[in-house]
PDB file of C-alpha atoms in Angstrom:
ATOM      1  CA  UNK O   1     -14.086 -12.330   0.065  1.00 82.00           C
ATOM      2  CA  UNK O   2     -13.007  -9.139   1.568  1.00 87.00           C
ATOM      3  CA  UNK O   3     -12.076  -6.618  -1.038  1.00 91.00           C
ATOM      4  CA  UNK O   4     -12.010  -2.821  -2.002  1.00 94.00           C
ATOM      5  CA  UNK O   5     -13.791  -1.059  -5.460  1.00 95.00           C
ATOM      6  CA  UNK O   6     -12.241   2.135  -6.277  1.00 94.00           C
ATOM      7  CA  UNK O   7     -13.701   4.596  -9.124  1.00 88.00           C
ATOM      8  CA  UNK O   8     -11.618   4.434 -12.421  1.00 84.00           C
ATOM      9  CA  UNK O   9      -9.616   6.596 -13.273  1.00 85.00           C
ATOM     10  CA  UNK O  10      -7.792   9.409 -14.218  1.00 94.00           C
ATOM     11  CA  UNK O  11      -9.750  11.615 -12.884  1.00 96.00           C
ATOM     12  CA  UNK O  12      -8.921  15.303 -14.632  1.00 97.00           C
ATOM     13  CA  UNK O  13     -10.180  18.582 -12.632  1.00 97.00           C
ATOM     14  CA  UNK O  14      -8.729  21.996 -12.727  1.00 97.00           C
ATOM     15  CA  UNK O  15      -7.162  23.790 -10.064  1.00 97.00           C
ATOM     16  CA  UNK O  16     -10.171  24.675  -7.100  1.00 97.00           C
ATOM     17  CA  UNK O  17     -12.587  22.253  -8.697  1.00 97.00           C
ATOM     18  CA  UNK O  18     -14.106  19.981  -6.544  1.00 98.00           C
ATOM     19  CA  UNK O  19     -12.928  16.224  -5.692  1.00 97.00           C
ATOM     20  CA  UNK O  20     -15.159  13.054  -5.097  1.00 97.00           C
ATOM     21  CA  UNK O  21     -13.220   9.761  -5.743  1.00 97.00           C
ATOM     22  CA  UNK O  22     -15.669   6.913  -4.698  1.00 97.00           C
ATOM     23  CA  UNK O  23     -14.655   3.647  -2.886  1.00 97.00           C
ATOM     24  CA  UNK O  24     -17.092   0.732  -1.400  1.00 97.00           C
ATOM     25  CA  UNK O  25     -16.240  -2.501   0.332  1.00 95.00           C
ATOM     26  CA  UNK O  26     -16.812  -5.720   0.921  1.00 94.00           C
ATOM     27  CA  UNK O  27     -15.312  -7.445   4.538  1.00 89.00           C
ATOM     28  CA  UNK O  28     -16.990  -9.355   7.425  1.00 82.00           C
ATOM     29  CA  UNK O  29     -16.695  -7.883  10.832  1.00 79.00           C
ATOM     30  CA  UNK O  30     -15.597  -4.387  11.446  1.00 81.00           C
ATOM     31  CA  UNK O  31     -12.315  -2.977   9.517  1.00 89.00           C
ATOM     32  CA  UNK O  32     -10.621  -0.097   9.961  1.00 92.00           C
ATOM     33  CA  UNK O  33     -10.752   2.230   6.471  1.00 95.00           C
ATOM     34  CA  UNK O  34      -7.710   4.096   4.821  1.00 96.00           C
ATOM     35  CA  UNK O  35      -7.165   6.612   2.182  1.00 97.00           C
ATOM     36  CA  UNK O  36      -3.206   6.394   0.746  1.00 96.00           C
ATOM     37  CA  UNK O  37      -1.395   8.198  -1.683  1.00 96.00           C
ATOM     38  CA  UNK O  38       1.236   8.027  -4.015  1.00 93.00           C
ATOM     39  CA  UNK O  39       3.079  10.727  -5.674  1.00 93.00           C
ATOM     40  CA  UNK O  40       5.116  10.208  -8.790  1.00 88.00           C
ATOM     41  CA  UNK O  41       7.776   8.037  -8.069  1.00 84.00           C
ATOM     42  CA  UNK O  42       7.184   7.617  -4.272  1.00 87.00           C
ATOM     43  CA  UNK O  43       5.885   5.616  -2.099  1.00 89.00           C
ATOM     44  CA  UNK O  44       2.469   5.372  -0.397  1.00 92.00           C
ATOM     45  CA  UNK O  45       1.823   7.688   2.672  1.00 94.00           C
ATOM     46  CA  UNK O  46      -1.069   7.746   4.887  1.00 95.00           C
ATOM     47  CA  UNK O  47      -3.800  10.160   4.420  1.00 97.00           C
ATOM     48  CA  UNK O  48      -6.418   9.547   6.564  1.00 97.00           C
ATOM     49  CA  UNK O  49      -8.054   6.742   8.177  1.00 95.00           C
ATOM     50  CA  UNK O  50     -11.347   6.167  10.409  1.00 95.00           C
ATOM     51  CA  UNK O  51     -11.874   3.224  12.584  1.00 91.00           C
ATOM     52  CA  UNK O  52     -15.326   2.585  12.743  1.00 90.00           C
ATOM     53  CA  UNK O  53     -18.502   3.565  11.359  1.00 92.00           C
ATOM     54  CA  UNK O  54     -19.177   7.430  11.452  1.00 95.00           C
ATOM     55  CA  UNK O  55     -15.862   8.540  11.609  1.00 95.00           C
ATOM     56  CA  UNK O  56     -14.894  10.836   9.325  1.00 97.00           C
ATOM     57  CA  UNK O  57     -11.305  10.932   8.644  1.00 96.00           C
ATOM     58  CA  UNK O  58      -9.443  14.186   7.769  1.00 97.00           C
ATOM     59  CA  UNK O  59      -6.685  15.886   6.796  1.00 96.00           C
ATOM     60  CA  UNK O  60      -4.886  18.444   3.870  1.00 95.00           C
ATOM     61  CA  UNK O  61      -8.349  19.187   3.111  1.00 97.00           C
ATOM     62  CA  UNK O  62      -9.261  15.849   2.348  1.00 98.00           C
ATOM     63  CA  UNK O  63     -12.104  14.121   3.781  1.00 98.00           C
ATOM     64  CA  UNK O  64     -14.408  10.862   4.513  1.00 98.00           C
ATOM     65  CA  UNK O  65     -16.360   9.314   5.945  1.00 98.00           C
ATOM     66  CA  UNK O  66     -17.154   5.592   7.144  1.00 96.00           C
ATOM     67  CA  UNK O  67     -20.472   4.751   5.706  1.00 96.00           C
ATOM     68  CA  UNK O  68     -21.279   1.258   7.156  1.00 93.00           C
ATOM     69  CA  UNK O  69     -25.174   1.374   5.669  1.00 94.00           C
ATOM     70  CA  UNK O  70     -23.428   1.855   2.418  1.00 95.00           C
ATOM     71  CA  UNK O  71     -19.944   0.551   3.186  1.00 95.00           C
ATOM     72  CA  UNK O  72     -18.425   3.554   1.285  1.00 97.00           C
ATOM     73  CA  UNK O  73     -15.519   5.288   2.358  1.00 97.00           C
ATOM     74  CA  UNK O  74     -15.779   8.453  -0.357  1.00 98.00           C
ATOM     75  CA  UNK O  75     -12.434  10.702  -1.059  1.00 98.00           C
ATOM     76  CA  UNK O  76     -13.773  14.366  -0.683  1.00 98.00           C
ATOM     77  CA  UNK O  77     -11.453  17.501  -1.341  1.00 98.00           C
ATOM     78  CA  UNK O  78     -13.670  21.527  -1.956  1.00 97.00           C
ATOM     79  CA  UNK O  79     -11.162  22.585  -3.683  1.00 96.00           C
ATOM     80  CA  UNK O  80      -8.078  20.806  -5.193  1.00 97.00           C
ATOM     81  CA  UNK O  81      -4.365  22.118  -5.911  1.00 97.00           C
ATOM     82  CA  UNK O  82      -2.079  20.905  -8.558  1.00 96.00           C
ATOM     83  CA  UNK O  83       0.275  19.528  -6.141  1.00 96.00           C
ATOM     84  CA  UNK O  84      -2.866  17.078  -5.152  1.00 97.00           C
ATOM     85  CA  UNK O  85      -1.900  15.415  -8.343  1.00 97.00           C
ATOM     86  CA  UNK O  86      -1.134  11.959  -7.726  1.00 96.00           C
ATOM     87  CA  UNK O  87      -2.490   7.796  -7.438  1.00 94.00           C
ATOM     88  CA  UNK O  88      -5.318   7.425  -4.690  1.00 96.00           C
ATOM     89  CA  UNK O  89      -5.751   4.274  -3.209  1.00 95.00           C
ATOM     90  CA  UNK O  90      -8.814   3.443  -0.869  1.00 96.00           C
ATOM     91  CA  UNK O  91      -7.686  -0.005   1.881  1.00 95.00           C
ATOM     92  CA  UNK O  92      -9.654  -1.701   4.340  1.00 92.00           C
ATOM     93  CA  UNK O  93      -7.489  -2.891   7.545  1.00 89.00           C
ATOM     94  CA  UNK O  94      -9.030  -6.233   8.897  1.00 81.00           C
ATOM     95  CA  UNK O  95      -9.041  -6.874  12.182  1.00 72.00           C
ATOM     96  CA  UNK O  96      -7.193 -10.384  13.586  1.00 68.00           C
ATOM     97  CA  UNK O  97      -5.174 -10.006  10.532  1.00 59.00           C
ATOM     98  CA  UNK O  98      -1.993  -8.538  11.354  1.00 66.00           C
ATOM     99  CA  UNK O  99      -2.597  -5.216   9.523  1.00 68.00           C
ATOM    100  CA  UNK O 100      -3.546  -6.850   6.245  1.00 78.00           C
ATOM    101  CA  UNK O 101      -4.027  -3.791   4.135  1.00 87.00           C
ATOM    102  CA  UNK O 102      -6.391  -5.007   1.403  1.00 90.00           C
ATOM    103  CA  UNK O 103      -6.157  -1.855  -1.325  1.00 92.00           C
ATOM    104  CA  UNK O 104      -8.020  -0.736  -4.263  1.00 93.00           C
ATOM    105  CA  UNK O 105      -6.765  -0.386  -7.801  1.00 92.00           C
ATOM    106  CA  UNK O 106      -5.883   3.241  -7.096  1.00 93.00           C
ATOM    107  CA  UNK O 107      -7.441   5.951  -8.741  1.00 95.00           C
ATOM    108  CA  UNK O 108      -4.524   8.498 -10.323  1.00 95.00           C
ATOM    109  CA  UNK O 109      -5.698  12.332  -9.980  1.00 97.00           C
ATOM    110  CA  UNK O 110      -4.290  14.923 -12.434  1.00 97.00           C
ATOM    111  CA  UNK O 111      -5.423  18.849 -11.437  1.00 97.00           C
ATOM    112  CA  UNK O 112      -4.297  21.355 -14.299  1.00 96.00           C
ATOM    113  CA  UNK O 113      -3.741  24.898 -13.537  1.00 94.00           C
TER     114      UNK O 113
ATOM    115  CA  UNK Z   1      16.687   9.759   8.352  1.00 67.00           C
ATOM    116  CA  UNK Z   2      14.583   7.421   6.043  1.00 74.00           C
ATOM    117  CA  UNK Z   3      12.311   5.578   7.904  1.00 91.00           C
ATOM    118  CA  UNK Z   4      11.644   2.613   5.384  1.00 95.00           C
ATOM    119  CA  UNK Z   5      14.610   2.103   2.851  1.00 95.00           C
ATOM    120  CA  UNK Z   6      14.923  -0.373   0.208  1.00 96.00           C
ATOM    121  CA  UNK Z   7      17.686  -0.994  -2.187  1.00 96.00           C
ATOM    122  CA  UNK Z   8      18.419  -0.967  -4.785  1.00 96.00           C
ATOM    123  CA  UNK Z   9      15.962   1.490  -6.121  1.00 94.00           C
ATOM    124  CA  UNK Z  10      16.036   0.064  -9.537  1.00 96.00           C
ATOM    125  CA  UNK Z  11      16.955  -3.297 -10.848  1.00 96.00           C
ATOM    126  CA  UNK Z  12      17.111  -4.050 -14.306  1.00 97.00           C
ATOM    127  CA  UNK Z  13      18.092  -8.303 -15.194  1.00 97.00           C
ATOM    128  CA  UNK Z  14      17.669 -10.755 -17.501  1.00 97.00           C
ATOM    129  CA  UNK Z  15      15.370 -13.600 -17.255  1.00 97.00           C
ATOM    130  CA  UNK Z  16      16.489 -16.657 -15.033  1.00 97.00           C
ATOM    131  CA  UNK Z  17      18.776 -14.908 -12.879  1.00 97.00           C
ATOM    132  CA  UNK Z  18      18.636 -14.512  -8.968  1.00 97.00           C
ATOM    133  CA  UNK Z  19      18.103 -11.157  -7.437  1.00 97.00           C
ATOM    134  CA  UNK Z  20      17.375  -9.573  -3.723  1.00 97.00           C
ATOM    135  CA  UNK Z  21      16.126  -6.597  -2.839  1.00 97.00           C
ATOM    136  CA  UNK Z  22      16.749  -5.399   1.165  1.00 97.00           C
ATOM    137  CA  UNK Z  23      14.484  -3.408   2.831  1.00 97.00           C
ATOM    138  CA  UNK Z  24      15.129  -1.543   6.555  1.00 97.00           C
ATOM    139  CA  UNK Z  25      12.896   0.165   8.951  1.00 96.00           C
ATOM    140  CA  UNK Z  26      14.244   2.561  11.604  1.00 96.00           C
ATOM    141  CA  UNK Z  27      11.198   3.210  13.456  1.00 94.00           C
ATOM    142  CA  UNK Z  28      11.411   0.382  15.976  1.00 93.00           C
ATOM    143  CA  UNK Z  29       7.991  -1.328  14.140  1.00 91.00           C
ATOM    144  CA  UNK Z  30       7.619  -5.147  14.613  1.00 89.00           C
ATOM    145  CA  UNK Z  31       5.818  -5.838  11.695  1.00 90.00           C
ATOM    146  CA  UNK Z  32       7.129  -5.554   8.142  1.00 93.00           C
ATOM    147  CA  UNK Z  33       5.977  -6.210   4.864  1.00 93.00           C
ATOM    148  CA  UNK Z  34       6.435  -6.833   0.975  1.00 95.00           C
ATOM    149  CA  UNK Z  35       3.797  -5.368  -1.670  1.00 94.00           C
ATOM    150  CA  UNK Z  36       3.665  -5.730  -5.404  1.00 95.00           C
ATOM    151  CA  UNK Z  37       2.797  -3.196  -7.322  1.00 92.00           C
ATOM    152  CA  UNK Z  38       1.749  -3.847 -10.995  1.00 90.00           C
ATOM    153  CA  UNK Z  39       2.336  -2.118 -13.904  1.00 86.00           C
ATOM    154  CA  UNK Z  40      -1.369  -0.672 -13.406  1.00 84.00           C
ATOM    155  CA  UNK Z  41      -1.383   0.070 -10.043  1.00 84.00           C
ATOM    156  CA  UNK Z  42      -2.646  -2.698  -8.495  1.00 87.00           C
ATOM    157  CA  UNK Z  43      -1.129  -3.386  -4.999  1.00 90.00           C
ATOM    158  CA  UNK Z  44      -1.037  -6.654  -3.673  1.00 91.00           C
ATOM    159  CA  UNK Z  45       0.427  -8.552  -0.531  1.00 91.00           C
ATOM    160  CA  UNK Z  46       2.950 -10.779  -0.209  1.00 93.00           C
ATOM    161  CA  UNK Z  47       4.277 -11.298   2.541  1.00 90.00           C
ATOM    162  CA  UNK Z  48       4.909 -10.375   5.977  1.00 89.00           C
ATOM    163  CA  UNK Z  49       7.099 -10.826   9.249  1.00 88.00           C
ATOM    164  CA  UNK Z  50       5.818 -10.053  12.596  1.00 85.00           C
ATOM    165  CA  UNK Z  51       9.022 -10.332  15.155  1.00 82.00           C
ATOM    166  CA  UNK Z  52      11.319 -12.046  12.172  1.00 82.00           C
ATOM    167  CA  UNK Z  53       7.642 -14.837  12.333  1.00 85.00           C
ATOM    168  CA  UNK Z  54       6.151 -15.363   8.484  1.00 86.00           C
ATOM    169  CA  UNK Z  55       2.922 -14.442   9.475  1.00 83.00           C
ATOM    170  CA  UNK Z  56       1.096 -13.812   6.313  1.00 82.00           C
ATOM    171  CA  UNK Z  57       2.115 -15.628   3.288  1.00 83.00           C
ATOM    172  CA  UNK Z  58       0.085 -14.738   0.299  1.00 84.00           C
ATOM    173  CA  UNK Z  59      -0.258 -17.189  -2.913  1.00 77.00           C
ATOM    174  CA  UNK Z  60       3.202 -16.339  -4.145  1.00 86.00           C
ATOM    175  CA  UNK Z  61       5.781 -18.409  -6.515  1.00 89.00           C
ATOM    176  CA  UNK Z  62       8.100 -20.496  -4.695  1.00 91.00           C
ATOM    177  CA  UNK Z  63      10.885 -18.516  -6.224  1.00 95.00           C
ATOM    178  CA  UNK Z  64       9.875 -15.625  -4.129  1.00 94.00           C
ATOM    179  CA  UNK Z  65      12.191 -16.129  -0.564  1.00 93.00           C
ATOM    180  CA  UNK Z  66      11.975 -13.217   2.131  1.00 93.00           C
ATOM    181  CA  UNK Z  67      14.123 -13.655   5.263  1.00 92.00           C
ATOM    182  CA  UNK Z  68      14.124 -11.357   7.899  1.00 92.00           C
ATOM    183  CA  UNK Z  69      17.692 -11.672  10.186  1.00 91.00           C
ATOM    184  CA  UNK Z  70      16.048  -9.250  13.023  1.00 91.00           C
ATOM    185  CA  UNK Z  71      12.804  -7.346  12.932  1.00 89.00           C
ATOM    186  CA  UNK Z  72      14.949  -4.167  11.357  1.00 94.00           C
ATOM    187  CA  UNK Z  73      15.044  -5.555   8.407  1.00 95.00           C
ATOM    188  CA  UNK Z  74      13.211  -7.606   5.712  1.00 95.00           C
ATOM    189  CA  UNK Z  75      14.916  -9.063   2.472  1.00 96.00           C
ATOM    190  CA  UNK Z  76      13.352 -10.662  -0.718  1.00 96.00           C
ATOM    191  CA  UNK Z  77      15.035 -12.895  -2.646  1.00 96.00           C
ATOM    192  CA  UNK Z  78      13.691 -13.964  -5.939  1.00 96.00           C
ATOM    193  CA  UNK Z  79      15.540 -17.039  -8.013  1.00 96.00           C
ATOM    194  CA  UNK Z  80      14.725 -17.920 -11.571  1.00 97.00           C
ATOM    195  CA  UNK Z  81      13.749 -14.282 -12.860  1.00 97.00           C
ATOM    196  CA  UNK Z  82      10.507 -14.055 -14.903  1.00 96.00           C
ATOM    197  CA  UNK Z  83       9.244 -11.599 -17.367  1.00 96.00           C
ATOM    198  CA  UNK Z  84       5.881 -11.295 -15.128  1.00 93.00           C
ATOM    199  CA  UNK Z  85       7.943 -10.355 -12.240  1.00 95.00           C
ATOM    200  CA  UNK Z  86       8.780  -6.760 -13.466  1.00 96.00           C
ATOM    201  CA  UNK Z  87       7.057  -4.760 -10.919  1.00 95.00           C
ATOM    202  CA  UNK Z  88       7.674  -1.819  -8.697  1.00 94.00           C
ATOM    203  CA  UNK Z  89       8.159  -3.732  -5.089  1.00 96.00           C
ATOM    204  CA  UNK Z  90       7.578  -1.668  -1.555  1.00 95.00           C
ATOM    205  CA  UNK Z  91       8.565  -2.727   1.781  1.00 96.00           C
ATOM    206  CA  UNK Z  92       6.500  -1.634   4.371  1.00 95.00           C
ATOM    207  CA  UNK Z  93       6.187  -1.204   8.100  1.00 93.00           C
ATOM    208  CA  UNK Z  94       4.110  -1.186  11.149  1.00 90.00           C
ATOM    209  CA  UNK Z  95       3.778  -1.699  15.157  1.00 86.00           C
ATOM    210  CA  UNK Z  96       1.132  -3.854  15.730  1.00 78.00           C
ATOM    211  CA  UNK Z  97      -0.780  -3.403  18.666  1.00 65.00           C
ATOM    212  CA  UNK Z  98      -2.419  -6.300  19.165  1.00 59.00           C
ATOM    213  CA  UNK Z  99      -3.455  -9.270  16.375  1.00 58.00           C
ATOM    214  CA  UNK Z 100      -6.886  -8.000  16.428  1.00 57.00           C
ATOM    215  CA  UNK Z 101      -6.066  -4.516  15.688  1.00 64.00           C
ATOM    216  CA  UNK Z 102      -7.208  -3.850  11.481  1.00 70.00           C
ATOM    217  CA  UNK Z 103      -6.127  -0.052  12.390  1.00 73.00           C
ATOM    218  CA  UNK Z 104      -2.463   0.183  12.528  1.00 81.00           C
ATOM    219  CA  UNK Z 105      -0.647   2.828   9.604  1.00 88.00           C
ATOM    220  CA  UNK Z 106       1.887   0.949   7.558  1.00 91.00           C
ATOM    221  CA  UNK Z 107       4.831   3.001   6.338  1.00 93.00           C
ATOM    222  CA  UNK Z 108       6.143   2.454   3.464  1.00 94.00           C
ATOM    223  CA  UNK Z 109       9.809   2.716   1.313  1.00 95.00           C
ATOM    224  CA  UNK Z 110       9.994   4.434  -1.555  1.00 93.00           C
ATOM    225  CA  UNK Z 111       9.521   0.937  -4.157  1.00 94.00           C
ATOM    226  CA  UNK Z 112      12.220  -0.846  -5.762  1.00 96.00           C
ATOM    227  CA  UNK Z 113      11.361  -1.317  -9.418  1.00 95.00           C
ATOM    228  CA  UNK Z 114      12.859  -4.235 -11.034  1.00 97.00           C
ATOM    229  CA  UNK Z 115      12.581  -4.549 -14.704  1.00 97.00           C
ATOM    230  CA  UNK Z 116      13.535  -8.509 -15.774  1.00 97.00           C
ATOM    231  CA  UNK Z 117      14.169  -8.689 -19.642  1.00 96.00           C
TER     232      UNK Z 117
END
């Protein structure tokens, strides 16, 4: 079935490091990709999404890019804040499925000073 | 203005008892949504209401109820409390543009967490 593999996490950097979180898929046909995020105690908001394969989505600094020869859809940040602290989750949108998000387990980020 | 509000923010019970939780959009979407979220993380589907239609109706207890009066606004009910049903809950929204669209943003409230003991 369709579904969404996230890297485990916390992932701990400190502040400027570098930020990969990894995500793959599994869907037939041709969904729509989606990076969310949660801060403590709130709820999701939209990051970035791409449509279809190549895309790269962007936005705060954060990047990726729809792999469909890998079906990877990789969170990329050069250099990360403490305020980028927070729970990651990677979706996949299927199409002829009234926006069924299908999500990841969410990947929670911590970035010390 | 809050676009996606759900109350009440936190809901704390006892097992066997009845509870709702409303949810309201303001952004003129058509589509809304309820997700549970897990004491790990996990986010799952569980329902949803395209123009006040159940259109996607996940494997879900019985004793879970939404009802949506107008496309505004999407209520869960849940009868019979269970310990397994302590969760954080989020409402969500979007416009779909067309059935075959797997694009469309969902907004989401800010979680109700209910906490059955």
């Amino acid at each position: 079935g369709d579904s969404v593999t996230q890297m485990e996490g916390p992932v701990t950097l400190s502040e400027e490091a570098f930020l990969t979180i990894n995500c793959t898929y599994t869907a037939t046909g041709y969904p729509s990709l989606f990076w969310y995020v949660q801060y403590p105690g709130e709820g999701l908001q939209l990051l970035l999404k791409a449509t279809k394969a190549d895309d790269k989505g962007s936005n705060k600094g954060f990047e990726a890019t729809y792999r469909k020869e890998t079906t990877s859809f990789h969170l990329e940040k050069g250099s990360v804040q403490v305020s980028d602290s927070a729970v990651y989750f990677c979706a996949l949108g299927l199409s002829g499925g009234y926006n069924k998000l299908i999500f990841g387990a969410g990947t929670r980020l911590a970035v010390h000073p | 203005d809050t676009a996606v509000s759900q109350t009440p923010k936190y809901l704390v019970t006892q097992m066997g008892n009845d509870k709702s939780i409303k949810c309201e959009q303001n952004l003129g979407h058509d589509t809304m949504y309820w997700y549970k979220q897990d004491s790990k993380k996990f986010l799952k589907i569980m329902f949803s209401y395209n123009n006040k239609e159940l259109i996607i109706n996940e494997t879900v207890p019985n004793r879970f109820s939404p009802k949506s009066p107008d496309k505004a606004h999407l209520n869960l009910h849940i009868n019979s409390l269970e310990l397994g049903d302590s969760a954080v809950y989020f409402c969500a929204s979007s416009q779909v543009t067309g059935i075959t669209s797997g694009a469309n943003v969902l907004t989401f409230g800010a979680g109700s967490r209910l906490t059955v003991l």
